[in-house]
CSV table of C-alpha atoms and ligand atoms in Angstrom, one decimal:
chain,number,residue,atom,x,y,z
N,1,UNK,CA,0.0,0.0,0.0
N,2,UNK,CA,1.2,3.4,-0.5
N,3,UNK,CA,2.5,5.3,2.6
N,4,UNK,CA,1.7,8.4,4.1
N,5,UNK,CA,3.0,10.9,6.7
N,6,UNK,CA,0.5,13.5,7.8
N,7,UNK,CA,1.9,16.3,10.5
N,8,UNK,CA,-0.8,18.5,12.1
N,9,UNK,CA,0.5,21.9,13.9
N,10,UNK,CA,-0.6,23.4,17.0
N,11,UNK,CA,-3.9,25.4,15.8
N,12,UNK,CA,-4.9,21.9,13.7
N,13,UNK,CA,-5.1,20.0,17.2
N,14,UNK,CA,-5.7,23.1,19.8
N,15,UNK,CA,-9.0,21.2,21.3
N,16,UNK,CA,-11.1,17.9,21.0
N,17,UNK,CA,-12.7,19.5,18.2
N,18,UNK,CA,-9.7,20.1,15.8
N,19,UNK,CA,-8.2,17.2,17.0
N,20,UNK,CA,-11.8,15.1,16.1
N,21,UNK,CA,-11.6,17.2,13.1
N,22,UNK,CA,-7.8,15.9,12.2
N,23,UNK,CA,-9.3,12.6,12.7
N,24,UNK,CA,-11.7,12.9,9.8
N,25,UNK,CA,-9.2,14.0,7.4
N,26,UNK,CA,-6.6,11.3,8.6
N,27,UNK,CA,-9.9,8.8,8.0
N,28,UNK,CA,-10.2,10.2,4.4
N,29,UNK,CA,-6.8,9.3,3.7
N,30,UNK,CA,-6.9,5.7,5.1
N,31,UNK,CA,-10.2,5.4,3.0
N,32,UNK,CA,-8.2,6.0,0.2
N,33,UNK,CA,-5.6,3.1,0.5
N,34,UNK,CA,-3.1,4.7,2.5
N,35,UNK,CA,-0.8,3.4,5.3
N,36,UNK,CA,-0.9,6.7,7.2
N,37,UNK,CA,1.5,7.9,9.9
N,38,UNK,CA,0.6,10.9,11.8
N,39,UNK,CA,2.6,13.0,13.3
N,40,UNK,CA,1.3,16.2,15.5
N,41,UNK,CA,2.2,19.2,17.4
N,42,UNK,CA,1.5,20.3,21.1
N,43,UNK,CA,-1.8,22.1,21.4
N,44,UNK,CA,-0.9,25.9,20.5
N,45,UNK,CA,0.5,27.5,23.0
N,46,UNK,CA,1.0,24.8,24.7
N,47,UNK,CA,4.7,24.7,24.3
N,48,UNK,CA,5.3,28.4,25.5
N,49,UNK,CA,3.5,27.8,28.6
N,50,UNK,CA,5.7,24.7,29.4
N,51,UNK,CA,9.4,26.9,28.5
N,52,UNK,CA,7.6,29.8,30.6
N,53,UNK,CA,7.0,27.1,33.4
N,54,UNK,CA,11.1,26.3,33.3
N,55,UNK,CA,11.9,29.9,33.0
N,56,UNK,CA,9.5,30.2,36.3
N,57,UNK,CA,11.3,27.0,38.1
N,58,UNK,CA,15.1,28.0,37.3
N,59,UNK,CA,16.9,31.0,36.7
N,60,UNK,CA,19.3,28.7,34.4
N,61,UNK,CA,17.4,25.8,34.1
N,62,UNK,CA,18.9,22.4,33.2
N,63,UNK,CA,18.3,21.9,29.6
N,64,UNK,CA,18.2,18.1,30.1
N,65,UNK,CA,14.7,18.9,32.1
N,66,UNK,CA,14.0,21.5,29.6
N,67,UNK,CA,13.4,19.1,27.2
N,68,UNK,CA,11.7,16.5,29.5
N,69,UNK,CA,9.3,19.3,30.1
N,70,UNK,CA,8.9,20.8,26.7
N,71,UNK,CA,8.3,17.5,25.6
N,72,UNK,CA,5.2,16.6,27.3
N,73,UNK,CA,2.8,18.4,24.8
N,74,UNK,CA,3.0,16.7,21.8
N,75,UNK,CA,2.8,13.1,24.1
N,76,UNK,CA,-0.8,14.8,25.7
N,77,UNK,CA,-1.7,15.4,21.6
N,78,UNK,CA,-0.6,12.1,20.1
N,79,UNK,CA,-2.6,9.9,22.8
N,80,UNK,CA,-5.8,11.9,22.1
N,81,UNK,CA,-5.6,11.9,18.9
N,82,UNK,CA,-4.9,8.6,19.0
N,83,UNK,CA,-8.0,7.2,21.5
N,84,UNK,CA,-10.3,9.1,19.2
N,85,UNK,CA,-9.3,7.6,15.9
N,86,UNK,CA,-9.8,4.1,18.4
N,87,UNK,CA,-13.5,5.1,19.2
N,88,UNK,CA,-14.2,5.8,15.6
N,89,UNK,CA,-13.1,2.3,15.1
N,90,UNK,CA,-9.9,3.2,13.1
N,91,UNK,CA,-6.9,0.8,14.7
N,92,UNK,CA,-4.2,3.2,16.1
N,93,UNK,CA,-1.4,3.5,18.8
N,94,UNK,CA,0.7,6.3,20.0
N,95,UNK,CA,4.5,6.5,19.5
N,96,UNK,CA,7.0,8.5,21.5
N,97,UNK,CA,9.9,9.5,19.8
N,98,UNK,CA,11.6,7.2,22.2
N,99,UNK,CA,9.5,4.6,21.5
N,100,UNK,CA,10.2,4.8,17.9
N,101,UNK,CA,13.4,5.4,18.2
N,102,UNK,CA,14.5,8.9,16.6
N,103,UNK,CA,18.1,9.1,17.6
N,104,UNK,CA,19.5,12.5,18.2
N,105,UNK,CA,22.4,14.4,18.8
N,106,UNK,CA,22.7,15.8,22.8
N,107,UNK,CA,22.0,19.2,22.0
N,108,UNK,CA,19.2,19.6,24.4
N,109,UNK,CA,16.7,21.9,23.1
N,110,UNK,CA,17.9,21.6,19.1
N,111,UNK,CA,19.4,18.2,18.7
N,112,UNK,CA,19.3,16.9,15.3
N,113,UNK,CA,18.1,13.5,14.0
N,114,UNK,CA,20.9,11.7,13.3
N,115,UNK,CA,18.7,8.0,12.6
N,116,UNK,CA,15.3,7.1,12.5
N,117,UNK,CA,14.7,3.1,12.7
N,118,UNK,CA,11.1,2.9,10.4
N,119,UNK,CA,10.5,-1.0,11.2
N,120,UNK,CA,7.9,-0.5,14.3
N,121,UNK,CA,5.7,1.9,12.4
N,122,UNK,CA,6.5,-0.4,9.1
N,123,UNK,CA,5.0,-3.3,11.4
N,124,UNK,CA,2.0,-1.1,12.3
N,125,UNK,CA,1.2,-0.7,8.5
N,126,UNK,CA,0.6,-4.1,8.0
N,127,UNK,CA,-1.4,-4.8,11.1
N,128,UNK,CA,-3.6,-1.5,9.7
N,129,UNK,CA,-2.6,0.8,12.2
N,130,UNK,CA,-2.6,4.1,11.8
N,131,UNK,CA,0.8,5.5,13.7
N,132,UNK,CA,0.2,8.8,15.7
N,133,UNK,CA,3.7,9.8,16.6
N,134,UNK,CA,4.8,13.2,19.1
N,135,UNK,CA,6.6,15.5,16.4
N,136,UNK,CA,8.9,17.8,18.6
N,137,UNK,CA,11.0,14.9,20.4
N,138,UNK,CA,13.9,12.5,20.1
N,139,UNK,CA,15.9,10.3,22.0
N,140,UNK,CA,19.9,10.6,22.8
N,141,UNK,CA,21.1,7.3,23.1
N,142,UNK,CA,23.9,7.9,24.9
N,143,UNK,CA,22.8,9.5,27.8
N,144,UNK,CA,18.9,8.1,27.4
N,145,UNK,CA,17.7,11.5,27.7
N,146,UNK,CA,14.6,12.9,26.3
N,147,UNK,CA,15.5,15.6,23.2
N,148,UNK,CA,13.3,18.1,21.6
N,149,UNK,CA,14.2,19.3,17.9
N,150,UNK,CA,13.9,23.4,18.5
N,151,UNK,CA,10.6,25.2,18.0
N,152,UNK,CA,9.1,23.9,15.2
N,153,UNK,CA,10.4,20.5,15.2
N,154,UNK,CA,7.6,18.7,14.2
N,155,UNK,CA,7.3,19.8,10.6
N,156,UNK,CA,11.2,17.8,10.6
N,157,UNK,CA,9.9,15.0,12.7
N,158,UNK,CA,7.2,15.1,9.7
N,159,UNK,CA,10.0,14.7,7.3
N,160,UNK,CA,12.3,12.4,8.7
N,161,UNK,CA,9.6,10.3,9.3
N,162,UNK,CA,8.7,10.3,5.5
N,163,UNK,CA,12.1,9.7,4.9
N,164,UNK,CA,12.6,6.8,7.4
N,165,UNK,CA,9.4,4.9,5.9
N,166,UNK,CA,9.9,5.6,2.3
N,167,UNK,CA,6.5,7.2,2.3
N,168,UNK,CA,5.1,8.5,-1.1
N,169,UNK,CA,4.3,11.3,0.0
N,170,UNK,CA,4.5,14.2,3.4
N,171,UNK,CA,1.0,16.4,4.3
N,172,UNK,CA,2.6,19.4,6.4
N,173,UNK,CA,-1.2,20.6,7.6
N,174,UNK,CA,-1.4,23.8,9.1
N,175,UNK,CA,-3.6,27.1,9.6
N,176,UNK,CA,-3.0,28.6,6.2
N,177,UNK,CA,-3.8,26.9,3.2
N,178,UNK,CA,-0.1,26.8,1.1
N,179,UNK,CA,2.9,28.7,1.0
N,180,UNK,CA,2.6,32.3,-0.2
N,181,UNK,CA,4.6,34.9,-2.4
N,182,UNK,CA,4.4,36.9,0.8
N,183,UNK,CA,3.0,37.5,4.2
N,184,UNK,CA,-0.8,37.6,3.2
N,185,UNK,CA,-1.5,39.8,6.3
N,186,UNK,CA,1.1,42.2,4.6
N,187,UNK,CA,0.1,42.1,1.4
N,188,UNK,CA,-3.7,41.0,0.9
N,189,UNK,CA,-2.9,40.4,-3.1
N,190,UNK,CA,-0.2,38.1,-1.8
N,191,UNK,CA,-1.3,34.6,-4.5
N,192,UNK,CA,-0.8,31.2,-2.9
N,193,UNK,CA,1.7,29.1,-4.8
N,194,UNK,CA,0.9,25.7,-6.5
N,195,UNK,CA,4.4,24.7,-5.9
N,196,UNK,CA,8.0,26.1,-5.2
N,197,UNK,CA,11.7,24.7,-5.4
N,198,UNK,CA,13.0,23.1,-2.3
N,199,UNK,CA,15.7,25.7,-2.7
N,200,UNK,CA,13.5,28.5,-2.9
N,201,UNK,CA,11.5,27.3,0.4
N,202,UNK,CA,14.6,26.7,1.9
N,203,UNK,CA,15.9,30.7,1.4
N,204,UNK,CA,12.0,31.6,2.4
N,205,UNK,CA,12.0,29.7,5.5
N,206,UNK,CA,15.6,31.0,6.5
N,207,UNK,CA,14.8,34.5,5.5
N,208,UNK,CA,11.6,34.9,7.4
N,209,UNK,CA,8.9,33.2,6.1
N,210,UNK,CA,7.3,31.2,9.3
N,211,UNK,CA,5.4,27.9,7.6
N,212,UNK,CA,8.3,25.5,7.9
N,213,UNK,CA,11.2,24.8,10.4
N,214,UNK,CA,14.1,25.7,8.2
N,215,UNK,CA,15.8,22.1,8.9
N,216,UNK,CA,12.2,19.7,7.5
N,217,UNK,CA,13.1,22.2,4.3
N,218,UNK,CA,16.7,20.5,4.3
N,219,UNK,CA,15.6,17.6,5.2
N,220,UNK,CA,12.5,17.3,2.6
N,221,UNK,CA,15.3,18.5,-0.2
N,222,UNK,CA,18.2,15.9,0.5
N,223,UNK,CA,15.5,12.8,0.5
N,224,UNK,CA,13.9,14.4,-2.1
N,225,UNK,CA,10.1,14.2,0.2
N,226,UNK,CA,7.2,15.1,-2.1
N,227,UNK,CA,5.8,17.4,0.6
N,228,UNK,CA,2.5,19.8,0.5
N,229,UNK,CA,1.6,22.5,2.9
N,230,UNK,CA,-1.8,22.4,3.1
N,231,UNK,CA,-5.1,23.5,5.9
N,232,UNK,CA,-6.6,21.5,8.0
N,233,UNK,CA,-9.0,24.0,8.6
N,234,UNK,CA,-10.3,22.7,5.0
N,235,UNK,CA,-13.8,20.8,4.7
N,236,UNK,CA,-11.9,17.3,5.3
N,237,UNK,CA,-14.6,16.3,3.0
N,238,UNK,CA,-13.5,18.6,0.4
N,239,UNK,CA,-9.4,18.8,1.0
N,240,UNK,CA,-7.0,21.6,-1.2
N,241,UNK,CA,-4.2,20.6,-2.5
N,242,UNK,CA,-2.2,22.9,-0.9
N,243,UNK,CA,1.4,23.7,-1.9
N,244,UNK,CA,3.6,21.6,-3.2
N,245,UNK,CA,7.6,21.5,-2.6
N,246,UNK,CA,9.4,20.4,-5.3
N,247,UNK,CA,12.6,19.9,-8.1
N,248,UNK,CA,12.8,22.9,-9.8
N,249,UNK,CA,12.6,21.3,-13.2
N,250,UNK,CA,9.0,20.4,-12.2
N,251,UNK,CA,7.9,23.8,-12.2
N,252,UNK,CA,7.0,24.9,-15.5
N,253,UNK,CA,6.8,28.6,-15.3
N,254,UNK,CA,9.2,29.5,-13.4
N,255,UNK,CA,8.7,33.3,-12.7
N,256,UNK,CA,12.2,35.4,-11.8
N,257,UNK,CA,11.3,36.0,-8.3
N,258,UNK,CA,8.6,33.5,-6.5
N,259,UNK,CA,8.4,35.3,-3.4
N,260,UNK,CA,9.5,38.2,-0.9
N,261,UNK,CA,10.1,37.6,2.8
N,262,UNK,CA,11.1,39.5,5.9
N,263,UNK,CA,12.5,39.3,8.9
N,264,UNK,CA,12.2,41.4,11.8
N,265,UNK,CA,14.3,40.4,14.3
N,266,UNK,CA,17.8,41.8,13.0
N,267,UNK,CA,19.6,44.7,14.6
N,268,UNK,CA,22.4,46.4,12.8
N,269,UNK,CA,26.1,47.7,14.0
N,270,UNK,CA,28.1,50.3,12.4
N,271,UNK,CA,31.9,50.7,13.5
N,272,UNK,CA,33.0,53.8,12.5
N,273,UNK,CA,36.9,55.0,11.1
N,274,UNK,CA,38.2,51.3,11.8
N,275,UNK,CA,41.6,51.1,11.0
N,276,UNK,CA,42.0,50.2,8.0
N,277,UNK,CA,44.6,47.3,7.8
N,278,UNK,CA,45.1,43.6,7.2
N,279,UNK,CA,43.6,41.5,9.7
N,280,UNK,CA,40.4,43.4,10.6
N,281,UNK,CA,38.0,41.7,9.7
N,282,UNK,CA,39.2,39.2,11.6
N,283,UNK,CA,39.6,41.3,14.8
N,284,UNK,CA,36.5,41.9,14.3
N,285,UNK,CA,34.3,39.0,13.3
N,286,UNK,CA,36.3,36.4,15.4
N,287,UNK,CA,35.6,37.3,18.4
N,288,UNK,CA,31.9,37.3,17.8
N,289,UNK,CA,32.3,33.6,15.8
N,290,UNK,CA,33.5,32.7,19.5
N,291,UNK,CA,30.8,33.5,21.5
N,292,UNK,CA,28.6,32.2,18.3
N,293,UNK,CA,26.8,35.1,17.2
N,294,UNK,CA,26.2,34.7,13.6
N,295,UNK,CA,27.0,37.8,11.3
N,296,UNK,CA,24.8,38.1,8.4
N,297,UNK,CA,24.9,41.2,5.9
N,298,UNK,CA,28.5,43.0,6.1
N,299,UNK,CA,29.2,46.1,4.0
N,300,UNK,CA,32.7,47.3,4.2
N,301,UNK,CA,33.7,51.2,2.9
N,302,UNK,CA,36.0,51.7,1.3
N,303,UNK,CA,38.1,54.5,2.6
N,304,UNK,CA,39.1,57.4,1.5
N,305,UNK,CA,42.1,58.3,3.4
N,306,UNK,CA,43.5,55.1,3.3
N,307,UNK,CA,44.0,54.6,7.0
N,308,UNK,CA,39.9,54.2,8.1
N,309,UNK,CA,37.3,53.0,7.1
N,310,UNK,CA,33.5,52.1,8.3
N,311,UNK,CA,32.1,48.8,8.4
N,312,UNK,CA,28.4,47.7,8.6
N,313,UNK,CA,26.7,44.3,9.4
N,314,UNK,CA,23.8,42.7,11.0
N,315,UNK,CA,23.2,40.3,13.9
N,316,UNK,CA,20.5,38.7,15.1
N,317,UNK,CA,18.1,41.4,17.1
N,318,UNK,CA,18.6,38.8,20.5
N,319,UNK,CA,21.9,39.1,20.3
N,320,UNK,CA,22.3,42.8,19.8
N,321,UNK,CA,23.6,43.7,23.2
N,322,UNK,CA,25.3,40.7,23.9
N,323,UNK,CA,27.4,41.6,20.2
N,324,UNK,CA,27.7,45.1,21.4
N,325,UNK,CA,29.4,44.4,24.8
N,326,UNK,CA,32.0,42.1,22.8
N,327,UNK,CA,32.9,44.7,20.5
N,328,UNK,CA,33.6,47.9,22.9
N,329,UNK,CA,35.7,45.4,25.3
N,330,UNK,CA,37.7,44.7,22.0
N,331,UNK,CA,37.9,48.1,21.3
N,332,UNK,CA,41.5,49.0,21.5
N,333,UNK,CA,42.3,46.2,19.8
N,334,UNK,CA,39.9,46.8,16.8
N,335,UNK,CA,41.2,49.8,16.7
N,336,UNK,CA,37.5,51.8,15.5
N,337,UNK,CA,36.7,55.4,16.7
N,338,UNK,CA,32.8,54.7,17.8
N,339,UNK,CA,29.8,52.0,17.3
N,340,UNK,CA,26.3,52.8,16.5
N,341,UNK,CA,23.6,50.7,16.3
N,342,UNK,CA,20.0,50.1,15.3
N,343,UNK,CA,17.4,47.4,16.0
N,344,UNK,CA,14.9,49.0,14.8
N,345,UNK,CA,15.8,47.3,11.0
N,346,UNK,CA,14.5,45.0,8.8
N,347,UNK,CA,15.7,42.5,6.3
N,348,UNK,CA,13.2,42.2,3.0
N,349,UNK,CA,14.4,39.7,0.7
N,350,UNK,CA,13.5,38.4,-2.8
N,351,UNK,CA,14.0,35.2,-4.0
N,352,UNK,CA,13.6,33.0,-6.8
N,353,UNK,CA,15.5,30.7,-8.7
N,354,UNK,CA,14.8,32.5,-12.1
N,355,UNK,CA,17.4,35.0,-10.6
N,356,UNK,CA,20.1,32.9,-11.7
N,357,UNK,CA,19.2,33.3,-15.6
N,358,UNK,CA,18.8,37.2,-15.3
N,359,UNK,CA,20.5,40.1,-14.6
N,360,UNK,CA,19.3,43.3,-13.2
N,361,UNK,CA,16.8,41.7,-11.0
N,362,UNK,CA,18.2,43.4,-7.8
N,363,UNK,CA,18.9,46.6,-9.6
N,364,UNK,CA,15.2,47.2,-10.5
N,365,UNK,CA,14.4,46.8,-6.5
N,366,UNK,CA,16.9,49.3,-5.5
N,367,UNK,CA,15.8,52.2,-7.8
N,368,UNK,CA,11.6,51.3,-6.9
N,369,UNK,CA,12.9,51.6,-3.1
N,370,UNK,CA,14.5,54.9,-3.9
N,371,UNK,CA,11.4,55.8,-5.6
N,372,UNK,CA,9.6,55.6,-3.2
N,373,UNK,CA,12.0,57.3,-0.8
N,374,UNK,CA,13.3,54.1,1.2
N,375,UNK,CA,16.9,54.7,2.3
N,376,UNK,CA,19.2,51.3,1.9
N,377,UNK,CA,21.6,50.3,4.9
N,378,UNK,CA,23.2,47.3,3.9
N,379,UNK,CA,22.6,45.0,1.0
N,380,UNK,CA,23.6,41.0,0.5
N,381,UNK,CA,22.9,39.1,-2.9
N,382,UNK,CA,23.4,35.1,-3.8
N,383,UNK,CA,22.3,33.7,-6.8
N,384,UNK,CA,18.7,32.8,-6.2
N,385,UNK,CA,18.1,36.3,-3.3
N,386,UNK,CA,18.9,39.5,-2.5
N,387,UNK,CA,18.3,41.0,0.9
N,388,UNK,CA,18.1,44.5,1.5
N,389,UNK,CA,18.3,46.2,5.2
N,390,UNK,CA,16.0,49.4,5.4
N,391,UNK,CA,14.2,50.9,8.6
N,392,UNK,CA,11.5,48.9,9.7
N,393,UNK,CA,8.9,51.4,9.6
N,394,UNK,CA,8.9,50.8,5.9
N,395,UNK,CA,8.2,47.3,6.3
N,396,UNK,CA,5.0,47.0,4.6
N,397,UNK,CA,5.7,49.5,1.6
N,398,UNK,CA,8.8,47.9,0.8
N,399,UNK,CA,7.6,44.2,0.7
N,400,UNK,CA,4.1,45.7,-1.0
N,401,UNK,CA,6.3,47.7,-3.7
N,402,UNK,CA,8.6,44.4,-4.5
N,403,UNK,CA,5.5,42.3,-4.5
N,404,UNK,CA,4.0,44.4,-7.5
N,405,UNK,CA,7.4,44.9,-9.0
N,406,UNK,CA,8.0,41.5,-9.9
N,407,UNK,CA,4.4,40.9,-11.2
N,408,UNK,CA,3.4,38.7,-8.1
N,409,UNK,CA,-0.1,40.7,-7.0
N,410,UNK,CA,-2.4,39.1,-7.8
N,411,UNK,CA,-6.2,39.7,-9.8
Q,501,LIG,N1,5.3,22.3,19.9
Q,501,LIG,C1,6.6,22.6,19.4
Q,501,LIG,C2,6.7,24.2,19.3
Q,501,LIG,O1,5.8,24.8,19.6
Q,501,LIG,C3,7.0,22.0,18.2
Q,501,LIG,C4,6.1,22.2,17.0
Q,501,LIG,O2,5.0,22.7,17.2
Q,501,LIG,O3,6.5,22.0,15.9
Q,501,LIG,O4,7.7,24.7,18.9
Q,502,MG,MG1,5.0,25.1,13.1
C-alpha cells in the first residue's frame, strides 16, 4: 500500500474539536488506501507555557529537564488523537519518539536526527494501524535523555519520518492553506503558490517566512520528500491541494522572483573610522564567531584616506547587546573610533531561482525603493536572493512595492 505521513501543527489539534476534526481527514486518507503515519504538534500555545513554566522553576534551568518538560505536549496530543481515531473504530497506537526510536544528537533543546529506525511503524502498517507519533521529540542514546528538535520540530519530525518509511508522499497541515509569495497579512494580493523549489522554500524559510522549520526544508530536499503544505481548517470532505515543494525542473513557469520575505528580528552595527589594515575583519568578526553570534549582511567602505574606514553588518536582534558588549571590550584592539547601532531594521528579501538566468533583478528593486524614498543600509545578494536592510517602519511599503514589481499581485 502506499505510505503516508501527515503532521498536524498546534492550531490543527488546539482542542477535542480540531483534534476530532484531524481525525476525519486522517480517516479520508486511510479510506483512500493509505498506510498513514501521523505526526502532531503540542496544542498551541502549549509549548510556550511549558518553556515559561522552566523559566518560572530556574533561573538557568537544566536543559536536560527542559526538554523533559517541553516535551510533554505533543505526548498529551498524540494519545488523544490517537484514542479518538480508536473510538471511531480506526486501529491506532501512540508513539513517542523514544519509542520509535528517533536518535539525536545531545544538544538539548535543538538536537538533530541523526537515525530514525522505520521498522515499528512499518510493522503497524501491516497490522492497519494508523501510527500517531509526538513531532517535537527525540531520543539521545547515549545519555537516554529525552530531546526536543527546537521550536518547530515537528514539521522535521514530519519529514524524517517520510524519509525513514519511504513514504510517497508528506502532508505538512497547518492554519494557512499553502505557502505564499508573501505574508498575506502584509500584502492582501499576496497569491498562494501551486508549488516552489525546495531551494527556494529553503531561502523563504531562512529568511523569514514562518510555515516550515528551516531544517524539514533541508531535510525534505536531500531525501527528495514530495511534501505539501496544506489546511486542516479545510472541509476534510472537500481537502485543497495545498502547496507543493518540489525539483525545480517540475515547475513549469518559473517566474524570476517567486516570493519576498522579511524578517524582523535583525539589529544592525556600524563601527566607525576602523583602522583600516590587514587583519580586521578578523579582529573583528572572530571574536563574535567565538561566542557564536552569527553575522549576516557585512558592507565594508572603502576608505578614502587610506588609514579608516566604516564597516556595517547585522546580527541577530537577540543578540544585539550581547554583540555590542564584545565589541567595545575589544575596542583598542579593533582599533574603531565609535559604534552605532540600530534594532529597529528590517531584512526584505526576494527570491527566486529564475534569478540565476537574469540580470538586473536586484537593480530594479533598489531604484523602486529609492522611488519611493526608502533609504538602503546594507545589502547582501546570492544567486537565487537579494536581501536589502532598510528601517522597519517601511516594512510593509517595501515588501508591497517588491510584491508588485515582480508581477506577483495578484487579480
Ligand atoms: N510544539 C513545538 C513548538 O511549539 C514543536 C512544533 O509545534 O513544531 O515549537
Ligand atoms: Mg510550526
Amino acid at each position: 500500500m502506499p505510505r503516508l505521513v501527515m503532521k498536524f501543527g498546534g492550531t490543527s489539534v488546539a482542542n477535542m474539536d480540531r483534534i476530532r476534526n484531524v481525525a476525519r481527514h486522517v480517516a479520508r486518507e486511510r479510506a483512500a488506501g493509505f498506510d498513514v503515519a501521523v505526526v502532531v504538534s503540542a496544542m498551541s500555545g502549549k509549548t510556550n507555557e511549558l518553556v515559561g513554566w522552566c523559566q518560572d522553576a530556574a533561573k538557568i534551568f537544566d536543559p536536560r529537564e527542559y526538554d523533559v518538560v517541553v516535551s510533554s505536549g505533543e505526548q498529551v496530543t498524540a494519545g488523544l488523537l490517537a484514542m479518538t481515531l480508536v473510538g471511531q473504530g480506526i486501529p491506532a497506537r501512540s508513539w513517542l519518539g523514544w519509542q520509535i526510536p528517533i536518535l539525536t544528537t545531545s544538544a538539548h533543546g535543538s538536537a538533530r536526527i541523526d537515525e530514525i529506525d522505520g521498522t515499528s511503524l512499518v510493522d503497524g502498517f501491516s497490522r492497519g494501524e494508523v501510527a500517531v507519533i509526538a513531532g517535537f521529540q527525540g531520543l539521545d542514546p547515549e545519555t537516554r535523555s529525552v530531546t526536543t528538535l527546537g521550536r518547530g520540530g515537528s514539521d522535521t519530525s514530519a519529514v524524517a519520518i517520510a524519509a525513514a518509511v519511504k513514504a510517497d508522499r508528506c502532508d505538512i497541515y497547518t492554519d494557512v492553506d499553502g505557502v505564499y509569495t508573501t505574508d498575506p497579512r502584509i500584502v492582501p494580493k499576496a497569491r498562494r503558490l501551486d508549488r516552489i523549489a525546495f531551494e527556494e522554500m529553503l531561502e523563504m524559510a531562512s529568511l523569514g517566512a514562518k510555515v516550515l522549520q528551516v531544517r524539514s526544508v533541508e531535510l525534505a530536499m536531500t531525501h527528495k520528500v514530495k511534501t505539501f503544505v496544506r489546511s486542516s481548517f479545510d472541509d476534510p470532505d472537500f481537502p485543497q491541494p495545498g502547496t507543493l515543494m518540489c525539483d525545480e525542473e517540475d515547475i513549469v513557469e518559473q517566474p524570476i522572483v517567486t516570493g519576498i520575505a522579511f524578517a524582523r528580528d535583525e539589529a544592525q552595527i556600524t563601527l566607525k573610522r576602523v583602522a583600516d589594515r590587514p587583519g580586521v575583519a578578523a579582529a573583528v568578526f572572530m571574536p563574535l564567531a567565538e561566542a557564536n553570534i552569527n553575522v549576516d549582511m557585512i558592507v565594508q567602505v572603502a576608505s578614502d584616506d587610506g588609514r579608516t574606514t566604516d564597516m556595517t553588518f547585522t546580527v541577530p536582534g537577540v543578540e544585539f547587546e550581547r554583540a555590542k558588549a564584545i565589541l567595545i571590550k575589544a575596542q583598542s584592539e579593533i582599533a574603531f573610533e565609535s559604534l552605532h547601532g540600530a534594532s529597529d531594521v528590517v531584512k526584505i528579501s526576494a527570491i527566486g531561482v529564475g534569478m540565476r538566468s537574469h540580470a538586473g533583478v536586484a537593480a530594479r528593486a533598489f531604484r523602486a525603493l529609492a522611488d519611493k524614498g526608502i533609504n538602503i543600509r546594507a545589502i547582501t545578494t546570492s544567486e537565487i536572493k537579494f536581501s536589502v536592510l532598510i528601517d522597519s517602519a517601511y516594512t510593509e511599503l517595501a515588501v508591497r512595492t517588491l510584491h508588485s514589481l515582480y508581477g506577483l499581485d495578484q487579480g
